[in-house]
PDB file of C-alpha atoms in Angstrom:
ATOM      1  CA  UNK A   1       0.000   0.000   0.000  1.00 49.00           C
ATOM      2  CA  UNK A   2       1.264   3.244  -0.631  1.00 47.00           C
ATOM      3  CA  UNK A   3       0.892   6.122   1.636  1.00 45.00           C
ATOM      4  CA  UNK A   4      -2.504   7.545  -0.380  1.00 49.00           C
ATOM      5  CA  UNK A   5      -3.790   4.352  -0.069  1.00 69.00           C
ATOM      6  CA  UNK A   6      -2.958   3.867   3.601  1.00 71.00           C
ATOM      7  CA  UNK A   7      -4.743   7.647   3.963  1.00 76.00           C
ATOM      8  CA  UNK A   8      -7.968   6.610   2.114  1.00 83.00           C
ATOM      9  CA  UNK A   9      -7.864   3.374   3.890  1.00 83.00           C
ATOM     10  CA  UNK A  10      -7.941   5.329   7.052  1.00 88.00           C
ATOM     11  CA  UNK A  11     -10.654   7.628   6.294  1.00 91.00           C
ATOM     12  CA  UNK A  12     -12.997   5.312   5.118  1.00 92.00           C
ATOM     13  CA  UNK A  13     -12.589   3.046   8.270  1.00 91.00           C
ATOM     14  CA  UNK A  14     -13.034   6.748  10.310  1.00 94.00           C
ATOM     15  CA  UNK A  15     -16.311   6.817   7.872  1.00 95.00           C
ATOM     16  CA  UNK A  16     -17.238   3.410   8.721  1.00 95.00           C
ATOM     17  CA  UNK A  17     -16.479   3.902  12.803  1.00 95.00           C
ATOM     18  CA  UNK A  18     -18.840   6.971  12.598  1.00 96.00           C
ATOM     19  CA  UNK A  19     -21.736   4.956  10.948  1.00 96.00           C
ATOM     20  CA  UNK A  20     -21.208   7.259   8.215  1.00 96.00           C
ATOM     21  CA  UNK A  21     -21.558   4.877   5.401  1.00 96.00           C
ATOM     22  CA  UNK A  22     -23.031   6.505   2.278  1.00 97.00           C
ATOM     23  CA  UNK A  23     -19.916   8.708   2.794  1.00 96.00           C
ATOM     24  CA  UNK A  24     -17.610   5.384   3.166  1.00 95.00           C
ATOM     25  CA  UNK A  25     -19.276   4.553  -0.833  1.00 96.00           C
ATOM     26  CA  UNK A  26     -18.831   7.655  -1.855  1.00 95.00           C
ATOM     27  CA  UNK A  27     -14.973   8.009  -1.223  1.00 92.00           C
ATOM     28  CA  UNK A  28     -15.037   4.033  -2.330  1.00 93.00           C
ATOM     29  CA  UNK A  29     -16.747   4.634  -5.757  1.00 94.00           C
ATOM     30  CA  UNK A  30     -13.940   7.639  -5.935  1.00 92.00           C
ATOM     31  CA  UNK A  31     -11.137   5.319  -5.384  1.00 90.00           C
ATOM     32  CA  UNK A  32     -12.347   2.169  -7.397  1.00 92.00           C
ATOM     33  CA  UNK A  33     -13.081   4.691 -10.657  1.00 92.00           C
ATOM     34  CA  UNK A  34      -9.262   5.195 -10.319  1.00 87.00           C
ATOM     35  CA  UNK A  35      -8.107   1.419  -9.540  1.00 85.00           C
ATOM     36  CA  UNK A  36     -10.895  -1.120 -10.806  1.00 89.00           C
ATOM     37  CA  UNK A  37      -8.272  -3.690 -10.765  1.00 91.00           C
ATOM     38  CA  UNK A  38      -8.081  -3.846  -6.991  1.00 90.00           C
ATOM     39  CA  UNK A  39     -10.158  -6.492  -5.043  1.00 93.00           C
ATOM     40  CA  UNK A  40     -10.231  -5.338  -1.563  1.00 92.00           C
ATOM     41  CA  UNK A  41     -11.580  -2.371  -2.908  1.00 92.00           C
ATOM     42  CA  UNK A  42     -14.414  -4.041  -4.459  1.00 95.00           C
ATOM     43  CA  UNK A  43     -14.711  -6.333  -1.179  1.00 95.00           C
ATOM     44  CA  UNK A  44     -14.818  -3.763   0.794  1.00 95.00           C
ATOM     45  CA  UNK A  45     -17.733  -1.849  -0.676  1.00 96.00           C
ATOM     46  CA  UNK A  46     -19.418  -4.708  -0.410  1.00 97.00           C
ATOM     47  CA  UNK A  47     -18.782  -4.611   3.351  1.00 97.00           C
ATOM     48  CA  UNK A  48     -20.575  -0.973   2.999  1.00 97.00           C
ATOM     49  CA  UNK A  49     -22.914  -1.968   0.630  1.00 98.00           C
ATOM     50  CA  UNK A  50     -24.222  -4.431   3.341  1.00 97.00           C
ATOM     51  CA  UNK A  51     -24.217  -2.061   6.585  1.00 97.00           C
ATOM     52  CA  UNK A  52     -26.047  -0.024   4.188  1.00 97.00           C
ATOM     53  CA  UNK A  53     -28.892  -3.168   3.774  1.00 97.00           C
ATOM     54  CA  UNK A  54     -28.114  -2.830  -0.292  1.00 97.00           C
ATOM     55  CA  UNK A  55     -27.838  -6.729  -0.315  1.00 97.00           C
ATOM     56  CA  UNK A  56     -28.144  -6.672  -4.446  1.00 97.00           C
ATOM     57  CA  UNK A  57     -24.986  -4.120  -4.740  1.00 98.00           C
ATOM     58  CA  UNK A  58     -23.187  -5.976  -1.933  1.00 98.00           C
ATOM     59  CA  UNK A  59     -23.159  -9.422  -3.967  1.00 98.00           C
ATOM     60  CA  UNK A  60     -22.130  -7.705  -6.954  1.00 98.00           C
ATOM     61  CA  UNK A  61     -19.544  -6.189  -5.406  1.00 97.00           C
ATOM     62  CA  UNK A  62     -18.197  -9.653  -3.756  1.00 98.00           C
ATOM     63  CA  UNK A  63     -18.347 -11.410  -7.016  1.00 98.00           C
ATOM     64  CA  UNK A  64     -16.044  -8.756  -8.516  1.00 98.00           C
ATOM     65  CA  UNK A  65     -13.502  -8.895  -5.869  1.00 97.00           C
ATOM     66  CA  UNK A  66     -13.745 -12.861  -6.504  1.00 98.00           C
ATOM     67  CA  UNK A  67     -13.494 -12.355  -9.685  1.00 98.00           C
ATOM     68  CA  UNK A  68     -10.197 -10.133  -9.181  1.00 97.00           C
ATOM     69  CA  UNK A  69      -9.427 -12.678  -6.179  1.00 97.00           C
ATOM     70  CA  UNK A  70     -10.851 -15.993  -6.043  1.00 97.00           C
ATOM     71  CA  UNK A  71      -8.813 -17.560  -3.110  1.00 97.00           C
ATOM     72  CA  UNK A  72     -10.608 -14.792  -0.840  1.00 97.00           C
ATOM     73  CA  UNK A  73     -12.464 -17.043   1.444  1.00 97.00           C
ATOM     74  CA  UNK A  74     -14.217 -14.495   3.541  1.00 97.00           C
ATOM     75  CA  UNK A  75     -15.548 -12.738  -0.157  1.00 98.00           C
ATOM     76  CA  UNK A  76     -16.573 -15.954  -0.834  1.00 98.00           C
ATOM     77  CA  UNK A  77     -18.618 -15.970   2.424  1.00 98.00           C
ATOM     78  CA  UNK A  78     -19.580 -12.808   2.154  1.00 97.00           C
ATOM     79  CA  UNK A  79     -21.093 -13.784  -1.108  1.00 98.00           C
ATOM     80  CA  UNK A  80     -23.119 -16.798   0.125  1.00 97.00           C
ATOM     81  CA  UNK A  81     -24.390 -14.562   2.925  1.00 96.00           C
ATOM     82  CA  UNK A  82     -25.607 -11.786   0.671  1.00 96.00           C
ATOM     83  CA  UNK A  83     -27.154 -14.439  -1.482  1.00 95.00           C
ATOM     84  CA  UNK A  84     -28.718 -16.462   1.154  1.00 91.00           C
ATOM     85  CA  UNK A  85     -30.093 -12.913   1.644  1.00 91.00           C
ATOM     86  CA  UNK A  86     -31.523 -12.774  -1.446  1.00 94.00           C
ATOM     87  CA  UNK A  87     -33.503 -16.267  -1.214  1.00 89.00           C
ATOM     88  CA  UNK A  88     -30.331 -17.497  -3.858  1.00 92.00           C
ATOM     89  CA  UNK A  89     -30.337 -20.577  -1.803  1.00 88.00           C
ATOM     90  CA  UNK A  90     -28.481 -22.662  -4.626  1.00 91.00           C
ATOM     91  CA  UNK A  91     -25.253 -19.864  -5.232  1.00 94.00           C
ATOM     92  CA  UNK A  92     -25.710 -18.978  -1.502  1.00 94.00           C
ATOM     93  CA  UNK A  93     -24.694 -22.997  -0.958  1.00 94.00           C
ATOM     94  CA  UNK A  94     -22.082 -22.961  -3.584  1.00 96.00           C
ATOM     95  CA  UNK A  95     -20.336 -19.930  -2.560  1.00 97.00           C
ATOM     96  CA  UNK A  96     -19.786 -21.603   1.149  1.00 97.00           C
ATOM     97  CA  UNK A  97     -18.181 -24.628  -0.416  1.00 97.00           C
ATOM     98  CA  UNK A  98     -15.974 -22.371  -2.281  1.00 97.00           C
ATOM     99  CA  UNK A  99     -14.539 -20.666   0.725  1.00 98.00           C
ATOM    100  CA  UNK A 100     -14.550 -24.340   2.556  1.00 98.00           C
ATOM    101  CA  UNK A 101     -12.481 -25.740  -0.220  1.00 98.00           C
ATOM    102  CA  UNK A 102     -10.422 -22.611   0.681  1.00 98.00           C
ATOM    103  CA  UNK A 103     -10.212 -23.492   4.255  1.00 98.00           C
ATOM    104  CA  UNK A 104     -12.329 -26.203   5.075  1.00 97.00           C
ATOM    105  CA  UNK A 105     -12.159 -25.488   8.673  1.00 96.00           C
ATOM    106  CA  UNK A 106     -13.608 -22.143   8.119  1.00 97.00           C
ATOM    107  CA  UNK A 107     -15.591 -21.581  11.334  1.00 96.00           C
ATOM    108  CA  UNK A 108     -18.345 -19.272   9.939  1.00 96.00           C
ATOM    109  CA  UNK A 109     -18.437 -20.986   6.589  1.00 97.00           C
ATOM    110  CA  UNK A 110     -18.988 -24.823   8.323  1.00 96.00           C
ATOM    111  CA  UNK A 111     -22.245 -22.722  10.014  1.00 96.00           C
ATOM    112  CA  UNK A 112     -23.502 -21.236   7.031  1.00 96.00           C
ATOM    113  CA  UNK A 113     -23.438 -24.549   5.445  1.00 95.00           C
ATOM    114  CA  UNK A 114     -25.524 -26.303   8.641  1.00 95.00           C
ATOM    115  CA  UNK A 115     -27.823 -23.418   8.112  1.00 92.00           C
ATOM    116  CA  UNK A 116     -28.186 -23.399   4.280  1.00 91.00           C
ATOM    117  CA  UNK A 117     -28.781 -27.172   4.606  1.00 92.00           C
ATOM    118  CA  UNK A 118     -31.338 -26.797   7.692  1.00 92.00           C
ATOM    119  CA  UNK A 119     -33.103 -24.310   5.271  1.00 88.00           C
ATOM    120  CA  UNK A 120     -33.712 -26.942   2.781  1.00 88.00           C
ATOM    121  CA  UNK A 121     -34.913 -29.352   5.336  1.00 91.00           C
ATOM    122  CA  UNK A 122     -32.060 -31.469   4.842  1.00 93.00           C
ATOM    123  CA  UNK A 123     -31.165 -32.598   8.258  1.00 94.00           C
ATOM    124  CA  UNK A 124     -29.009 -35.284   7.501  1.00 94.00           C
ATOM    125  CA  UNK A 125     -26.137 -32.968   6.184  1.00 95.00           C
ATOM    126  CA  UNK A 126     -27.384 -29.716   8.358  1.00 95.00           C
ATOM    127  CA  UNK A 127     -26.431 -32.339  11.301  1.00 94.00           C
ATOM    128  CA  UNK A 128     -23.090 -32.563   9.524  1.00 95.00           C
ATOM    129  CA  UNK A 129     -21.833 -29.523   9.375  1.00 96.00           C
ATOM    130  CA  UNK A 130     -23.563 -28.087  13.041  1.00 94.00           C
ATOM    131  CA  UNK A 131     -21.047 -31.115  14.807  1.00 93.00           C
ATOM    132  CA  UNK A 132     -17.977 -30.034  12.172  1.00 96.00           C
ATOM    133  CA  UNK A 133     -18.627 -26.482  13.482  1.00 94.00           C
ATOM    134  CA  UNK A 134     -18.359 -27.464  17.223  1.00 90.00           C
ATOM    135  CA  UNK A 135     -15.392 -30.094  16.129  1.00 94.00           C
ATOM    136  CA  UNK A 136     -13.693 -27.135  15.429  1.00 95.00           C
ATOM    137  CA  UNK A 137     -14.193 -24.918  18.165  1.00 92.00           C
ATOM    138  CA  UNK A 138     -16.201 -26.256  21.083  1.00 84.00           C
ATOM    139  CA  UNK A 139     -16.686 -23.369  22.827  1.00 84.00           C
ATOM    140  CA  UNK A 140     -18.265 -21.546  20.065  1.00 85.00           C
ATOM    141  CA  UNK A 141     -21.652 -20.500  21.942  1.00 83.00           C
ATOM    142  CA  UNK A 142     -23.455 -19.262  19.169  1.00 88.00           C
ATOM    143  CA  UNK A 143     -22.748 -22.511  17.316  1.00 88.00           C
ATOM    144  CA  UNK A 144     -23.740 -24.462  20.220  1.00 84.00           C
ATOM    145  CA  UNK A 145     -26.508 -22.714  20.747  1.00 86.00           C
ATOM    146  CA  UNK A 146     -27.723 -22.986  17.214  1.00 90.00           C
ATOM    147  CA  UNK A 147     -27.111 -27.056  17.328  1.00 89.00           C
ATOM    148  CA  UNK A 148     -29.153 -27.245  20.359  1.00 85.00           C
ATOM    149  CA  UNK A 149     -31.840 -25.255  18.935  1.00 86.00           C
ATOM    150  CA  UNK A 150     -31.459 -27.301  15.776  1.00 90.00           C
ATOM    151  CA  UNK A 151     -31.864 -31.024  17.540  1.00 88.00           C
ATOM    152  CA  UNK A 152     -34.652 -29.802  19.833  1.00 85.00           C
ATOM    153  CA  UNK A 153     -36.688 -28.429  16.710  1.00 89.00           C
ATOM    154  CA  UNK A 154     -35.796 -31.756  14.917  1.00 88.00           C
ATOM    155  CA  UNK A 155     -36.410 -34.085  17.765  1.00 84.00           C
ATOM    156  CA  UNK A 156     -32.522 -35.607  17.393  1.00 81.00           C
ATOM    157  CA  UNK A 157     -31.646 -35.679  21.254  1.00 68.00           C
ATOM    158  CA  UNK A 158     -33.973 -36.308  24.075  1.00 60.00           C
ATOM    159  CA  UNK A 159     -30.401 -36.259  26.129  1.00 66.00           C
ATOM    160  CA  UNK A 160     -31.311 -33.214  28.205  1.00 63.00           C
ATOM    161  CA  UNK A 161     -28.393 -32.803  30.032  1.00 67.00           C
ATOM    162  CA  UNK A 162     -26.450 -33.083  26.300  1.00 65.00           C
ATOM    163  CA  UNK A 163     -29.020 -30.078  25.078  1.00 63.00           C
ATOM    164  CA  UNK A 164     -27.844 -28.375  28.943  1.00 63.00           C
ATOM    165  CA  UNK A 165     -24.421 -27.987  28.680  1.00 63.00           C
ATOM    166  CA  UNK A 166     -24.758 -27.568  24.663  1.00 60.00           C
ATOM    167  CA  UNK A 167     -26.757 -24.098  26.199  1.00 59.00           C
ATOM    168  CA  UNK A 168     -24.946 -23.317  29.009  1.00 59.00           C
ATOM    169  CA  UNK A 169     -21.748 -22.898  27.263  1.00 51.00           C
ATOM    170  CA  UNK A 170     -23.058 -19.802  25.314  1.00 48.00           C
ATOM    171  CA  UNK A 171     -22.799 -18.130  29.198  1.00 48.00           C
ATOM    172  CA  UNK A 172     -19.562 -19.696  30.043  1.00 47.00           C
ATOM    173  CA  UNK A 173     -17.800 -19.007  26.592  1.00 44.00           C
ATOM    174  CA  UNK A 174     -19.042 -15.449  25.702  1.00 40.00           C
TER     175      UNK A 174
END
């Protein structure tokens, strides 16, 4: 980065501190018309686009900077989040297995997947990928909590004190 980079860097995250995000795409927009060839650029309007709720322009935005960058797992994430968003259940599911083959023990990516299955009423393979999220880090309360919710709703553990200290670790862990 050089140092005008490292100055527009700073004032967008000022921008972005301040809630001031229609500002933050302005000064973006600015910057990408000068460098279109830059993928955290792109990725991170789509981080704006989203705290601005502008889910459409936010997956467009991802899919550039994978297209500039596809071993970015988290734009890959992003992407499947935006698109899960936009009821794209199919390329919400794809674009989590992209950033899994990435890293398959991509925390958030391993959850998406549980939920993107659950979604579909697969509970087979939501099942999966809720115990590969907690094989990865068992202490991770919202993923514990979401499991527990999952196998109550599903009627997949009458163990209560299992579904207990699946719960109580969101309190212990947080």
């Amino acid at each position: 980065l050089n140092n005008l980079d490292v100055k527009s860097l700073t004032e967008i995250t000022k921008l972005i501190d301040e809630k001031n995000y229609e500002k933050a795409e302005f000064e973006l927009i600015k910057i990408i018309n000068n460098e279109k060839e830059n993928h955290q650029n792109h990725f991170l309007l789509g981080n704006v686009y989203v705290l601005l709720n502008e889910h459409l322009k936010a997956k467009e935005q991802f899919q550039i900077s994978i297209k500039l960058n596809p071993n970015n797992k988290v734009a890959h994430y992003n992407l499947g989040l935006m698109c899960n968003e936009l009821g794209n259940y199919e390329l919400s599911q794809k674009s989590f297995e992209y950033a899994l083959n990435l890293d398959p023990e991509y925390l958030y990516a391993n959850l998406a997947m549980a939920m993107c299955f659950e979604k579909q009423n697969n509970i087979a393979k939501a099942k999966i990928f809720y115990e590969k999220t907690l094989k990865i880090k068992n202490d991770f309360s919202l993923g514990n909590q979401m499991y527990a919710n999952f196998l109550i709703k599903n009627g997949l553990n009458q163990n209560k004190e299992f579904l207990i200290n699946l719960t109580i670790s969101k309190f212990l862990f947080t």
